[in-house]
PDB file of C-alpha atoms in Angstrom:
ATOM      1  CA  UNK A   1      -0.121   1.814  29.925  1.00 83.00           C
ATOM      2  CA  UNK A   2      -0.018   4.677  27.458  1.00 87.00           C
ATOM      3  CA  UNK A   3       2.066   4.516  24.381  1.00 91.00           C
ATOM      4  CA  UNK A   4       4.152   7.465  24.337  1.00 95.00           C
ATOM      5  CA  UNK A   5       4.739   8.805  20.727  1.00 96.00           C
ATOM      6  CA  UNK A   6       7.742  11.213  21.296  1.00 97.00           C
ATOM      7  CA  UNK A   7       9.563   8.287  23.381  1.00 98.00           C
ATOM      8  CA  UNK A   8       8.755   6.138  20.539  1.00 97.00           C
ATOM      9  CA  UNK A   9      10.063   8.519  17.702  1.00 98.00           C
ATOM     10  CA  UNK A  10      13.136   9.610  19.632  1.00 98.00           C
ATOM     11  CA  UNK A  11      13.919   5.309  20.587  1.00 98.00           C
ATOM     12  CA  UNK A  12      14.158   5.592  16.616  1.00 98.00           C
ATOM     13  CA  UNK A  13      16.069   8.400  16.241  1.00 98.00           C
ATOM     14  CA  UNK A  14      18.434   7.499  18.852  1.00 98.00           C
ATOM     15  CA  UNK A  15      18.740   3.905  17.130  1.00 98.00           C
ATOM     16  CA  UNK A  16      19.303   5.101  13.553  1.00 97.00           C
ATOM     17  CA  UNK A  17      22.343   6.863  15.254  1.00 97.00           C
ATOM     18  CA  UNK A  18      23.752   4.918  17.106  1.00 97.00           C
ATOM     19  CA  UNK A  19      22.941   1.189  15.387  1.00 96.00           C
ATOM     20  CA  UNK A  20      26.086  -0.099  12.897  1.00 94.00           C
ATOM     21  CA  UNK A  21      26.075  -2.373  10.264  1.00 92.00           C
ATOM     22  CA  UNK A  22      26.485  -6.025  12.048  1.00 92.00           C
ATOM     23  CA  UNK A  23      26.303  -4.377  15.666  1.00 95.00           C
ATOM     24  CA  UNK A  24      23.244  -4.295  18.084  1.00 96.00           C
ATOM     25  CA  UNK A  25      22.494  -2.149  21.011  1.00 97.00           C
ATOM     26  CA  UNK A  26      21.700  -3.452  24.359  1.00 95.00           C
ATOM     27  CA  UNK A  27      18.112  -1.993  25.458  1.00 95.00           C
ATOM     28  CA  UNK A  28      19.475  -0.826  28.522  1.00 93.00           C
ATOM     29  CA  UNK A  29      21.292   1.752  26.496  1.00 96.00           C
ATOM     30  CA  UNK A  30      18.527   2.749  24.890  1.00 97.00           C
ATOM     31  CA  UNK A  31      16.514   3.556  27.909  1.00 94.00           C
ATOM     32  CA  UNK A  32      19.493   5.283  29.697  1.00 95.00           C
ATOM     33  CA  UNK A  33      19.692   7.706  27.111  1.00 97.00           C
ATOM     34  CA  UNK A  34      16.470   9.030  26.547  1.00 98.00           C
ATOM     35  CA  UNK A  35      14.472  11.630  29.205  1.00 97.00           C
ATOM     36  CA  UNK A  36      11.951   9.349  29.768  1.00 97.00           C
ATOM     37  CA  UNK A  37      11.196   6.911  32.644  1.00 96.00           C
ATOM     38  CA  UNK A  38      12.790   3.026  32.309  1.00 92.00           C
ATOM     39  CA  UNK A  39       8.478   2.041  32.173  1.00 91.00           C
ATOM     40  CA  UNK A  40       7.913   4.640  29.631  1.00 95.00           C
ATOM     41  CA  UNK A  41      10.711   3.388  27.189  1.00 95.00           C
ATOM     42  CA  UNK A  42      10.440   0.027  28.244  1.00 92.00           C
ATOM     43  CA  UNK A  43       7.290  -0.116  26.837  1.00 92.00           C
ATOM     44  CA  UNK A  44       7.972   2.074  23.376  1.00 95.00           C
ATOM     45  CA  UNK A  45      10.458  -0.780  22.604  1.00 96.00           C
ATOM     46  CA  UNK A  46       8.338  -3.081  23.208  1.00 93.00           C
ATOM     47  CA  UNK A  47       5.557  -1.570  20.609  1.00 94.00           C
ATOM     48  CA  UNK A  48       8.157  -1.083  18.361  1.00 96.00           C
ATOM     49  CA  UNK A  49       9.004  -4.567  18.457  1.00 95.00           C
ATOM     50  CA  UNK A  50       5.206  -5.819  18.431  1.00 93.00           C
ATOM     51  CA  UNK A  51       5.123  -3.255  15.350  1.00 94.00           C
ATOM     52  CA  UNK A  52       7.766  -4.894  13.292  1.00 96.00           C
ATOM     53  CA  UNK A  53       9.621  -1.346  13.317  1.00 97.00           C
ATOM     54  CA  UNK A  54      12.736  -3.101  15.351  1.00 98.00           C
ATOM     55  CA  UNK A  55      14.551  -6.491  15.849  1.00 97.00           C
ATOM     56  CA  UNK A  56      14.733  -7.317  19.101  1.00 95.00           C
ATOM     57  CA  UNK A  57      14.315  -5.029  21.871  1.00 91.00           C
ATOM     58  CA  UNK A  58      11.916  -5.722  24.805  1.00 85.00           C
ATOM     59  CA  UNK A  59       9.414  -8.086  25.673  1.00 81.00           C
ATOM     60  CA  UNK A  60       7.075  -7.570  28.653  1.00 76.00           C
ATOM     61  CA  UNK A  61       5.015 -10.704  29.391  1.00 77.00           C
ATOM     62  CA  UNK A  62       3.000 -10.800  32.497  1.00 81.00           C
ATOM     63  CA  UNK A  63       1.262 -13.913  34.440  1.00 83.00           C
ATOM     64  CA  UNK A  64      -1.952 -14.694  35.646  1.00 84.00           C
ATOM     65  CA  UNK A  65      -1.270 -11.840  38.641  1.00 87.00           C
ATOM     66  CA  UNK A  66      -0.145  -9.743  36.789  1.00 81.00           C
ATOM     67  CA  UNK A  67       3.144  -9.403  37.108  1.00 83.00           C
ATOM     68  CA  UNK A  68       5.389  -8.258  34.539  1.00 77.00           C
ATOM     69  CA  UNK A  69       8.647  -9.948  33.286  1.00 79.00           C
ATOM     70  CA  UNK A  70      10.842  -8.149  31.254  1.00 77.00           C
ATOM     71  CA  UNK A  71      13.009  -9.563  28.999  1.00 84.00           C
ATOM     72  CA  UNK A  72      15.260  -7.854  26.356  1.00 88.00           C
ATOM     73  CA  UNK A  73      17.418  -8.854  23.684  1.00 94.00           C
ATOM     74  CA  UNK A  74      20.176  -7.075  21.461  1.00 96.00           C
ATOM     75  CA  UNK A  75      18.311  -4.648  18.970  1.00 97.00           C
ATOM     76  CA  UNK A  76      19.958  -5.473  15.866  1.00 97.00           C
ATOM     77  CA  UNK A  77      18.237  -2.840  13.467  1.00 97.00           C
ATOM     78  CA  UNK A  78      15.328  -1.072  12.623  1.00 98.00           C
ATOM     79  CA  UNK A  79      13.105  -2.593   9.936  1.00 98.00           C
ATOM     80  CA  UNK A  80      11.750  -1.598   6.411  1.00 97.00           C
ATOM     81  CA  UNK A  81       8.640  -0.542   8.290  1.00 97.00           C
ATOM     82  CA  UNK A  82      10.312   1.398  11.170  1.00 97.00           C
ATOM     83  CA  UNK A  83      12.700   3.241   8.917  1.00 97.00           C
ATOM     84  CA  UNK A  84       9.184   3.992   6.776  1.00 96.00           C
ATOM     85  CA  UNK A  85       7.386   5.052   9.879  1.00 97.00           C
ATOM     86  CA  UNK A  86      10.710   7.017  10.601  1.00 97.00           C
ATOM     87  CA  UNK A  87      11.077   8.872   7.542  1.00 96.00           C
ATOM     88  CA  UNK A  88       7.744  10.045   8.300  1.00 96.00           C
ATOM     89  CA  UNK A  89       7.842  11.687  11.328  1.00 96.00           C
ATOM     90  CA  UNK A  90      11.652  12.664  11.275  1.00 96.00           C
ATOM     91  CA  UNK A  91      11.260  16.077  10.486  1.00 96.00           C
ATOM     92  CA  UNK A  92      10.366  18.558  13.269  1.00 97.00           C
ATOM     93  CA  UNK A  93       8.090  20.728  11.555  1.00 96.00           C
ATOM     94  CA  UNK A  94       5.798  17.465  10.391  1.00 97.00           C
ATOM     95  CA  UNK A  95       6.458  15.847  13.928  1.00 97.00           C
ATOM     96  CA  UNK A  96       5.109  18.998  15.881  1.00 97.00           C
ATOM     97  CA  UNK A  97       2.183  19.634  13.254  1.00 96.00           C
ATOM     98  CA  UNK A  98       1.046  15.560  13.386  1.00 97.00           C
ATOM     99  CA  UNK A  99       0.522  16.046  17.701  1.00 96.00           C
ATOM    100  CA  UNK A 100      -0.752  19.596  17.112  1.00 96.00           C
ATOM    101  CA  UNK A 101      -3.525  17.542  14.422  1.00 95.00           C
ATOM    102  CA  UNK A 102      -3.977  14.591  17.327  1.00 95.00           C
ATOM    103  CA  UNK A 103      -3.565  15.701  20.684  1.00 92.00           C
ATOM    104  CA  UNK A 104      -7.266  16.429  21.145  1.00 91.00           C
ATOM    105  CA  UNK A 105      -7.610  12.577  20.130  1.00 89.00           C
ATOM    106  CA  UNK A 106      -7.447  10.252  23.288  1.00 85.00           C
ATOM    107  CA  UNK A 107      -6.148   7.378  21.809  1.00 83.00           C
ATOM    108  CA  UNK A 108      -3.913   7.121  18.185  1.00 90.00           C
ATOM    109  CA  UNK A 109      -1.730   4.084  16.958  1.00 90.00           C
ATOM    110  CA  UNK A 110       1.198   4.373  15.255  1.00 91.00           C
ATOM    111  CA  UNK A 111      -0.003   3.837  12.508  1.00 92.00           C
ATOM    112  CA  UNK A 112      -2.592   6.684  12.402  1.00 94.00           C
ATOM    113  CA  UNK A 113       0.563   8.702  13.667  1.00 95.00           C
ATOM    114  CA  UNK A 114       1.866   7.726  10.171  1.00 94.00           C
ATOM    115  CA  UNK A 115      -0.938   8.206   8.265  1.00 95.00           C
ATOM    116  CA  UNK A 116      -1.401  11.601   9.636  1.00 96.00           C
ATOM    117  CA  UNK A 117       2.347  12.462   8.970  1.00 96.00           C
ATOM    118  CA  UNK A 118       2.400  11.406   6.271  1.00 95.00           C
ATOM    119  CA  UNK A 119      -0.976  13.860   4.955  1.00 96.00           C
ATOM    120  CA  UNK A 120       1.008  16.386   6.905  1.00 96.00           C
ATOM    121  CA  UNK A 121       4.365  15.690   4.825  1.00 93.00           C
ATOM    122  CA  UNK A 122       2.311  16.086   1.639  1.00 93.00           C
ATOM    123  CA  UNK A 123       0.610  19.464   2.305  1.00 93.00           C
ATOM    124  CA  UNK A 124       4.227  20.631   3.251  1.00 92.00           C
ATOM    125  CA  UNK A 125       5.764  19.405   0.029  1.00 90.00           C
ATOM    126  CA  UNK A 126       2.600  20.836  -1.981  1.00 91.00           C
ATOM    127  CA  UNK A 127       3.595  24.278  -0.329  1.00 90.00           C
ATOM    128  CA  UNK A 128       7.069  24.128  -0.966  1.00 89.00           C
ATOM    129  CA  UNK A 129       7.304  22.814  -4.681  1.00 87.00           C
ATOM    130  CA  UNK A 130       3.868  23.760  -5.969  1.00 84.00           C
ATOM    131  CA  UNK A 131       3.203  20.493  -7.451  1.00 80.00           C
ATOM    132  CA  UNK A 132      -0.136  19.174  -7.238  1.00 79.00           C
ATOM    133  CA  UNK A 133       0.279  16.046  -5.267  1.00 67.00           C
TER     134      UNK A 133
END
């Protein structure tokens, strides 16, 4: 299956909102929420779990068939990492720019989505104070 990057992003975005100190959010929530299919963010929780950007969340284990099992538990918060991948890709302008910069790639992890962004978030801040970063 294909990681989707705006499912992922927006699982973040709706978890920063939503997530309280000492609270968690089922994953069911999380999926009814967002436009995207129950397999598409079914599977962005999972990476984001397998990426150390959330705790808890989905698991998807299969067996020798094939067949998937999905399990979830509470999603208690987003990590150090997840709020630094995040605060990377929050902003519109950066978001849209990083997918113009990739989308003729056929394959980019997360964390070339972040590295990208993050380029991107410099030559924005380089136009806009005029410091040579």
């Amino acid at each position: 299956m294909k990681l989707n990057h705006d499912c992922t992003r927006e699982c973040l975005l709706f978890l920063e909102q939503e997530l309280e100190l000492n609270q968690s959010i089922d994953p069911v929530d999380v999926i009814n929420s967002l436009n995207y299919t129950e397999d598409i963010t079914s599977y962005s929780l999972q990476k984001l779990r397998e990426a150390n950007y959330i705790v808890g969340g989905v698991n998807i284990s299969y067996d020798f068939y094939g067949n998937g099992t999905v399990e979830s538990t509470p999603i208690k918060d987003i990590t150090w990492e997840g709020h630094e991948y995040l605060n990377t890709v929050r902003d519109n302008r950066v978001w849209k720019k990083t997918k113009d910069i990739t989308s003729s790639l056929k394959s980019v992890s997360l964390s070339m989505m972040k590295t990208v962004a993050t380029q991107v978030l410099v030559g924005i801040l380089k136009d806009v104070s005029g410091l040579p970063l």
